[in-house]
Amino acid sequence: SHAWPFLIGFEIALAVMLAVGSTLLVRTMRNIMRSDFGLDPRGVVSATLTSGTPLTPVDIERVRQELAALPGATGAAVVTRSPLVWWNQSGPIWRPADPPARWPATAGFRVITPDYFSVMKQPVVRGRAFTAGDDSTSGRVAIITPGLAATLWPGESPIGKTIRTSYVNEQWLTVVGLVAEASHWAMARGAQHEIFVPLAQQPQRARGQLIVMVRTDGDVRALAPAVRTRLRALVPSRPVTIDTMEDQIARSAVDQRFAMFALLTFASIAMGLAGVGIFGVVSYSVRARTHEIGVRVALGATPLAVQLGVLRGAASMAIGGVVVGVLASLAATAYVKSLLYEVTRFDPSAYVAA
């Protein structure tokens, strides 16, 4: 029976530890859904055309115009890689004075149609966006992110500067604009440097995967079937996969969501067991001390004093368990650190809430 208070204290400590972990993950999920991605994923249908029959820039523009003209659509654009996807590999970037064997930065690479930034509501913060005039007959151009510009030319304007990358057969590209960095919550490393080039100047990229982004101000799920039907008619040789940007973001948080529900479930069970355990131990203690309590009352102890004595025993178990649970949480949350977003494992509100 003397071991029971320690067992109950252990249950309380375990419940606190699980509650802290689940609270941190609840805050992570809330931060994910409220995150500023640098673009607006709401109301966007993502239609992926897998690799297949090459499409010419004229074909792609016709597809884009047809989808932009669908009822309910407010715009459409084409990109070679979905937004908010981290590149596992980044290509080297050179400035004119950099030796071939050394490069000052690396970056991801996306090929887009001119209206991509307006459709995705990803603001161009300096310079200009691409236009229809940026085609195969004009000078090669690029738009880069501010982080890359700061790395290559700290304190200087990148507009008009030239860069070279292995992604485009090491052609020299003139920087004509800066676009806001689009970062994903999973990018704990920070937003990735990126280079954007116009599809009309890289037509060979149309042989691979293409993603058509269609925006609507209405019900995005109502627009998705129309996008699928139209694409199958326009490009019958390529399989089509339809999704929404919001669903992609939600699925990317599946690890956090599973861990959150698991911890919440176990924390609830542990709290329930601890509560039942404290009640049982206190009830047993009162029954075992019935004779002692009777003697104390006979000697003049008030009922309040007797009750406080019983509560002190329960409080000591609870306080001891909470203290141990908080200390254990400080160590255990190191294992969920990689799942957290915009909240640290030492966040005081999580420990107070637990």
Short mmCIF file of C-alpha atoms in Angstrom, two decimals:
data_model
loop_
_atom_site.label_atom_id
_atom_site.label_comp_id
_atom_site.label_asym_id
_atom_site.label_seq_id
_atom_site.Cartn_x
_atom_site.Cartn_y
_atom_site.Cartn_z
CA SER A 1 0.00 0.00 0.00
CA HIS A 2 2.94 2.32 0.60
CA ALA A 3 3.85 2.01 -3.10
CA TRP A 4 0.46 3.26 -4.25
CA PRO A 5 1.19 6.99 -3.82
CA PHE A 6 4.31 6.56 -5.94
CA LEU A 7 2.32 4.72 -8.60
CA ILE A 8 -0.30 7.48 -8.67
CA GLY A 9 2.46 10.11 -8.83
CA PHE A 10 3.92 8.26 -11.82
CA GLU A 11 0.52 8.25 -13.56
CA ILE A 12 0.16 11.99 -12.98
CA ALA A 13 3.69 12.61 -14.30
CA LEU A 14 2.93 10.55 -17.41
CA ALA A 15 -0.34 12.42 -17.96
CA VAL A 16 1.42 15.80 -17.67
CA MET A 17 4.13 14.72 -20.10
CA LEU A 18 1.58 13.55 -22.67
CA ALA A 19 -0.53 16.67 -22.18
CA VAL A 20 2.47 18.93 -22.78
CA GLY A 21 3.34 17.08 -25.99
CA SER A 22 -0.21 17.16 -27.29
CA THR A 23 -0.58 20.89 -26.44
CA LEU A 24 2.59 21.68 -28.39
CA LEU A 25 1.28 19.76 -31.39
CA VAL A 26 -2.15 21.42 -31.17
CA ARG A 27 -0.40 24.79 -31.37
CA THR A 28 1.70 23.48 -34.26
CA MET A 29 -1.41 22.49 -36.23
CA ARG A 30 -2.97 25.88 -35.57
CA ASN A 31 0.21 27.66 -36.71
CA ILE A 32 0.39 25.52 -39.84
CA MET A 33 -3.11 26.42 -40.96
CA ARG A 34 -2.57 30.13 -40.15
CA SER A 35 0.87 30.30 -41.72
CA ASP A 36 1.79 32.97 -44.25
CA PHE A 37 3.09 30.94 -47.18
CA GLY A 38 4.11 33.92 -49.28
CA LEU A 39 1.26 33.06 -51.66
CA ASP A 40 -2.44 32.27 -51.30
CA PRO A 41 -3.27 28.54 -51.62
CA ARG A 42 -6.99 29.04 -51.01
CA GLY A 43 -9.29 28.49 -53.97
CA VAL A 44 -6.66 26.90 -56.20
CA VAL A 45 -7.14 23.65 -58.13
CA SER A 46 -3.86 21.87 -58.92
CA ALA A 47 -4.04 19.70 -62.05
CA THR A 48 -0.93 17.60 -62.70
CA LEU A 49 -0.15 16.37 -66.21
CA THR A 50 2.41 13.57 -65.96
CA SER A 51 5.30 13.26 -68.41
CA GLY A 52 4.27 12.28 -71.90
CA THR A 53 3.78 13.70 -75.35
CA PRO A 54 5.72 16.99 -75.64
CA LEU A 55 3.60 20.13 -75.71
CA THR A 56 4.67 23.28 -77.50
CA PRO A 57 4.39 26.70 -75.84
CA VAL A 58 1.42 27.33 -78.14
CA ASP A 59 -0.28 24.14 -76.91
CA ILE A 60 0.33 25.10 -73.28
CA GLU A 61 -1.03 28.60 -73.79
CA ARG A 62 -4.17 27.16 -75.40
CA VAL A 63 -4.65 24.83 -72.41
CA ARG A 64 -4.13 27.71 -70.00
CA GLN A 65 -6.63 29.94 -71.79
CA GLU A 66 -9.25 27.17 -71.98
CA LEU A 67 -9.02 26.50 -68.25
CA ALA A 68 -9.00 30.19 -67.35
CA ALA A 69 -12.26 30.53 -69.32
CA LEU A 70 -14.08 27.82 -67.33
CA PRO A 71 -17.17 29.05 -65.44
CA GLY A 72 -16.08 30.12 -61.99
CA ALA A 73 -12.37 30.33 -62.82
CA THR A 74 -10.60 33.66 -62.36
CA GLY A 75 -7.25 32.69 -63.84
CA ALA A 76 -4.92 29.83 -64.76
CA ALA A 77 -1.17 29.35 -64.98
CA VAL A 78 1.30 26.54 -65.65
CA VAL A 79 4.34 25.55 -63.60
CA THR A 80 6.74 22.61 -63.77
CA ARG A 81 6.74 21.96 -60.02
CA SER A 82 4.03 22.46 -57.45
CA PRO A 83 4.37 25.50 -55.16
CA LEU A 84 5.47 24.92 -51.56
CA VAL A 85 7.36 21.75 -52.50
CA TRP A 86 10.91 21.62 -51.18
CA TRP A 87 13.55 20.62 -53.69
CA ASN A 88 15.66 17.71 -52.47
CA GLN A 89 18.45 18.96 -54.71
CA SER A 90 19.36 22.53 -55.56
CA GLY A 91 21.43 23.59 -58.53
CA PRO A 92 24.54 25.79 -58.38
CA ILE A 93 24.33 29.48 -59.31
CA TRP A 94 27.21 31.49 -60.74
CA ARG A 95 27.82 35.19 -61.26
CA PRO A 96 29.99 36.33 -64.17
CA ALA A 97 33.13 36.56 -62.02
CA ASP A 98 32.69 33.23 -60.22
CA PRO A 99 35.04 30.37 -61.20
CA PRO A 100 33.32 27.23 -62.57
CA ALA A 101 34.47 25.07 -59.65
CA ARG A 102 33.06 27.40 -57.01
CA TRP A 103 29.58 28.84 -56.74
CA PRO A 104 28.24 31.28 -54.15
CA ALA A 105 24.72 29.85 -53.84
CA THR A 106 22.33 27.10 -54.84
CA ALA A 107 18.64 27.37 -55.69
CA GLY A 108 15.57 25.45 -56.74
CA PHE A 109 14.20 25.98 -60.22
CA ARG A 110 10.69 26.44 -61.62
CA VAL A 111 9.53 27.12 -65.15
CA ILE A 112 6.29 29.11 -65.31
CA THR A 113 3.89 30.93 -67.60
CA PRO A 114 3.80 34.74 -67.27
CA ASP A 115 0.62 34.93 -65.17
CA TYR A 116 1.78 32.40 -62.56
CA PHE A 117 2.52 34.97 -59.84
CA SER A 118 -0.81 36.76 -60.26
CA VAL A 119 -2.77 33.48 -60.18
CA MET A 120 -0.93 32.29 -57.05
CA LYS A 121 -1.04 35.78 -55.51
CA GLN A 122 2.70 35.65 -54.93
CA PRO A 123 3.77 39.31 -55.08
CA VAL A 124 6.60 40.59 -57.23
CA VAL A 125 8.36 42.90 -54.77
CA ARG A 126 10.83 44.55 -57.15
CA GLY A 127 11.25 44.79 -60.90
CA ARG A 128 8.65 43.16 -63.10
CA ALA A 129 6.86 39.89 -63.73
CA PHE A 130 7.24 37.93 -66.96
CA THR A 131 5.29 39.03 -70.01
CA ALA A 132 4.27 37.48 -73.32
CA GLY A 133 7.29 39.22 -74.81
CA ASP A 134 9.66 36.99 -72.84
CA ASP A 135 9.79 34.31 -75.52
CA SER A 136 12.38 32.40 -77.52
CA THR A 137 13.23 35.47 -79.61
CA SER A 138 14.05 37.74 -76.66
CA GLY A 139 16.89 37.82 -74.15
CA ARG A 140 16.91 35.10 -71.49
CA VAL A 141 15.42 36.39 -68.23
CA ALA A 142 14.84 35.17 -64.68
CA ILE A 143 13.02 36.17 -61.52
CA ILE A 144 14.62 35.24 -58.21
CA THR A 145 13.75 35.34 -54.51
CA PRO A 146 15.07 38.03 -52.13
CA GLY A 147 17.14 35.56 -50.12
CA LEU A 148 19.07 34.51 -53.21
CA ALA A 149 19.55 38.14 -54.24
CA ALA A 150 20.94 39.01 -50.80
CA THR A 151 23.37 36.08 -51.01
CA LEU A 152 24.63 36.96 -54.48
CA TRP A 153 24.66 40.77 -54.22
CA PRO A 154 24.39 41.87 -50.58
CA GLY A 155 23.23 45.46 -50.29
CA GLU A 156 22.81 45.83 -54.05
CA SER A 157 19.84 45.77 -56.40
CA PRO A 158 19.76 42.50 -58.38
CA ILE A 159 17.76 43.97 -61.26
CA GLY A 160 19.79 43.81 -64.44
CA LYS A 161 22.41 41.48 -62.97
CA THR A 162 23.19 38.20 -64.74
CA ILE A 163 23.40 34.67 -63.40
CA ARG A 164 24.10 31.24 -64.80
CA THR A 165 22.71 27.88 -63.67
CA SER A 166 23.11 24.31 -64.82
CA TYR A 167 19.31 23.99 -65.01
CA VAL A 168 19.19 25.90 -68.29
CA ASN A 169 22.28 24.57 -70.06
CA GLU A 170 24.39 27.19 -68.31
CA GLN A 171 22.87 30.04 -70.29
CA TRP A 172 23.26 33.54 -68.84
CA LEU A 173 20.01 34.91 -67.47
CA THR A 174 19.21 38.54 -66.74
CA VAL A 175 17.38 39.12 -63.46
CA VAL A 176 14.28 41.24 -64.15
CA GLY A 177 12.39 40.85 -60.87
CA LEU A 178 12.24 39.74 -57.26
CA VAL A 179 9.30 37.66 -56.03
CA ALA A 180 8.28 36.99 -52.44
CA GLU A 181 9.63 33.73 -51.06
CA ALA A 182 7.00 31.02 -50.80
CA SER A 183 7.85 28.94 -47.75
CA HIS A 184 6.24 25.81 -46.43
CA TRP A 185 5.74 25.08 -42.72
CA ALA A 186 7.77 21.88 -43.14
CA MET A 187 10.75 23.94 -44.29
CA ALA A 188 12.25 24.29 -40.85
CA ARG A 189 15.42 25.27 -42.69
CA GLY A 190 13.68 28.39 -43.97
CA ALA A 191 12.36 29.34 -47.38
CA GLN A 192 14.38 27.89 -50.22
CA HIS A 193 16.19 30.07 -52.74
CA GLU A 194 14.42 29.86 -56.08
CA ILE A 195 14.85 30.86 -59.71
CA PHE A 196 11.87 31.24 -62.05
CA VAL A 197 12.17 31.35 -65.83
CA PRO A 198 9.46 31.71 -68.51
CA LEU A 199 8.22 28.51 -70.13
CA ALA A 200 8.35 30.11 -73.57
CA GLN A 201 12.15 30.32 -73.23
CA GLN A 202 12.50 26.73 -71.99
CA PRO A 203 10.10 24.76 -74.23
CA GLN A 204 11.99 21.49 -73.64
CA ARG A 205 10.60 21.50 -70.09
CA ALA A 206 7.15 20.81 -71.53
CA ARG A 207 8.18 17.18 -72.08
CA GLY A 208 8.08 16.53 -68.35
CA GLN A 209 5.53 17.04 -65.64
CA LEU A 210 3.36 20.13 -65.93
CA ILE A 211 1.00 21.48 -63.29
CA VAL A 212 -1.89 23.75 -64.20
CA MET A 213 -3.00 25.99 -61.33
CA VAL A 214 -6.59 27.25 -61.70
CA ARG A 215 -7.93 29.82 -59.26
CA THR A 216 -11.54 30.45 -58.35
CA ASP A 217 -13.36 32.81 -56.01
CA GLY A 218 -16.09 30.20 -55.58
CA ASP A 219 -16.16 26.58 -54.43
CA VAL A 220 -12.83 25.04 -55.37
CA ARG A 221 -14.23 21.50 -55.15
CA ALA A 222 -17.02 22.37 -57.56
CA LEU A 223 -14.46 23.60 -60.11
CA ALA A 224 -12.20 20.52 -59.89
CA PRO A 225 -14.38 18.14 -62.01
CA ALA A 226 -14.66 20.73 -64.78
CA VAL A 227 -10.87 21.16 -64.80
CA ARG A 228 -10.38 17.39 -65.07
CA THR A 229 -12.91 17.02 -67.90
CA ARG A 230 -11.46 19.90 -69.89
CA LEU A 231 -7.87 18.72 -69.52
CA ARG A 232 -8.74 15.20 -70.64
CA ALA A 233 -10.29 16.67 -73.77
CA LEU A 234 -7.39 19.04 -74.45
CA VAL A 235 -4.50 16.68 -73.59
CA PRO A 236 -5.83 13.11 -73.95
CA SER A 237 -2.32 11.63 -74.17
CA ARG A 238 -1.40 12.60 -70.59
CA PRO A 239 -2.93 11.27 -67.36
CA VAL A 240 -4.40 13.97 -65.14
CA THR A 241 -4.34 14.13 -61.34
CA ILE A 242 -6.59 16.71 -59.68
CA ASP A 243 -6.03 18.15 -56.22
CA THR A 244 -6.44 21.38 -54.30
CA MET A 245 -3.63 23.36 -52.74
CA GLU A 246 -5.36 23.36 -49.36
CA ASP A 247 -5.64 19.56 -49.40
CA GLN A 248 -1.95 19.27 -50.25
CA ILE A 249 -1.05 21.40 -47.26
CA ALA A 250 -3.37 19.44 -44.97
CA ARG A 251 -1.90 16.09 -46.10
CA SER A 252 1.62 17.32 -45.61
CA ALA A 253 0.82 17.73 -41.90
CA VAL A 254 -0.30 14.12 -41.48
CA ASP A 255 2.62 13.25 -39.16
CA GLN A 256 1.79 16.13 -36.85
CA ARG A 257 -1.93 15.32 -36.89
CA PHE A 258 -1.39 11.64 -36.06
CA ALA A 259 1.03 12.45 -33.24
CA MET A 260 -1.35 15.09 -31.87
CA PHE A 261 -4.36 12.75 -31.75
CA ALA A 262 -2.28 9.91 -30.30
CA LEU A 263 -0.88 12.08 -27.53
CA LEU A 264 -4.28 13.62 -26.79
CA THR A 265 -5.81 10.14 -26.51
CA PHE A 266 -3.08 8.78 -24.24
CA ALA A 267 -3.06 11.97 -22.16
CA SER A 268 -6.82 11.68 -21.62
CA ILE A 269 -6.49 8.04 -20.59
CA ALA A 270 -3.58 8.82 -18.27
CA MET A 271 -5.47 11.71 -16.70
CA GLY A 272 -8.49 9.48 -16.14
CA LEU A 273 -6.38 6.73 -14.59
CA ALA A 274 -4.58 9.24 -12.37
CA GLY A 275 -7.89 10.70 -11.20
CA VAL A 276 -9.33 7.27 -10.42
CA GLY A 277 -6.07 6.30 -8.72
CA ILE A 278 -6.02 9.38 -6.48
CA PHE A 279 -9.67 8.78 -5.52
CA GLY A 280 -8.95 5.14 -4.74
CA VAL A 281 -5.84 5.84 -2.68
CA VAL A 282 -7.54 8.63 -0.70
CA SER A 283 -10.62 6.46 -0.08
CA TYR A 284 -8.46 3.57 1.08
CA SER A 285 -6.42 5.90 3.29
CA VAL A 286 -9.54 7.32 4.92
CA ARG A 287 -10.95 3.85 5.57
CA ALA A 288 -7.64 2.64 6.99
CA ARG A 289 -7.43 5.68 9.26
CA THR A 290 -11.03 5.58 10.48
CA HIS A 291 -9.96 4.73 14.04
CA GLU A 292 -7.24 7.44 13.99
CA ILE A 293 -9.67 10.03 12.68
CA GLY A 294 -12.18 9.09 15.36
CA VAL A 295 -9.56 9.54 18.07
CA ARG A 296 -8.51 12.94 16.67
CA VAL A 297 -12.12 14.11 16.58
CA ALA A 298 -12.58 12.90 20.16
CA LEU A 299 -9.53 14.89 21.20
CA GLY A 300 -11.00 18.06 19.69
CA ALA A 301 -9.96 18.06 16.04
CA THR A 302 -12.47 19.92 13.89
CA PRO A 303 -13.95 18.31 10.74
CA LEU A 304 -12.17 20.97 8.65
CA ALA A 305 -8.81 20.01 10.13
CA VAL A 306 -9.46 16.34 9.37
CA GLN A 307 -10.47 17.16 5.79
CA LEU A 308 -7.38 19.31 5.25
CA GLY A 309 -5.21 16.48 6.48
CA VAL A 310 -6.71 14.12 3.93
CA LEU A 311 -6.42 16.70 1.14
CA ARG A 312 -2.77 17.34 1.98
CA GLY A 313 -2.01 13.71 1.27
CA ALA A 314 -3.78 13.87 -2.11
CA ALA A 315 -2.15 17.21 -2.95
CA SER A 316 1.32 15.87 -2.18
CA MET A 317 0.79 13.05 -4.71
CA ALA A 318 -0.55 15.46 -7.32
CA ILE A 319 2.15 18.11 -6.84
CA GLY A 320 4.91 15.53 -6.84
CA GLY A 321 3.56 13.99 -10.04
CA VAL A 322 3.22 17.39 -11.74
CA VAL A 323 6.79 18.40 -10.84
CA VAL A 324 8.20 15.12 -12.12
CA GLY A 325 5.99 15.36 -15.22
CA VAL A 326 7.21 18.87 -16.06
CA LEU A 327 10.85 17.86 -15.65
CA ALA A 328 10.30 14.75 -17.76
CA SER A 329 8.52 16.84 -20.42
CA LEU A 330 11.52 19.15 -20.76
CA ALA A 331 13.57 16.13 -21.76
CA ALA A 332 10.95 14.11 -23.66
CA THR A 333 9.82 16.95 -25.96
CA ALA A 334 13.24 16.83 -27.62
CA TYR A 335 11.89 13.81 -29.52
CA VAL A 336 9.01 15.80 -31.06
CA LYS A 337 11.08 18.90 -31.79
CA SER A 338 11.22 18.10 -35.52
CA LEU A 339 7.39 18.07 -35.67
CA LEU A 340 6.94 21.52 -34.16
CA TYR A 341 6.32 24.67 -36.19
CA GLU A 342 6.60 28.23 -34.85
CA VAL A 343 6.53 26.97 -31.26
CA THR A 344 9.45 25.81 -29.14
CA ARG A 345 9.43 22.75 -26.91
CA PHE A 346 9.99 25.06 -23.93
CA ASP A 347 6.85 27.13 -24.64
CA PRO A 348 5.51 28.15 -21.17
CA SER A 349 1.86 28.19 -22.26
CA ALA A 350 2.01 24.48 -23.11
CA TYR A 351 3.17 23.62 -19.60
CA VAL A 352 0.59 25.89 -17.99
CA ALA A 353 -2.20 24.42 -20.12
CA ALA A 354 -1.09 20.87 -19.27
#
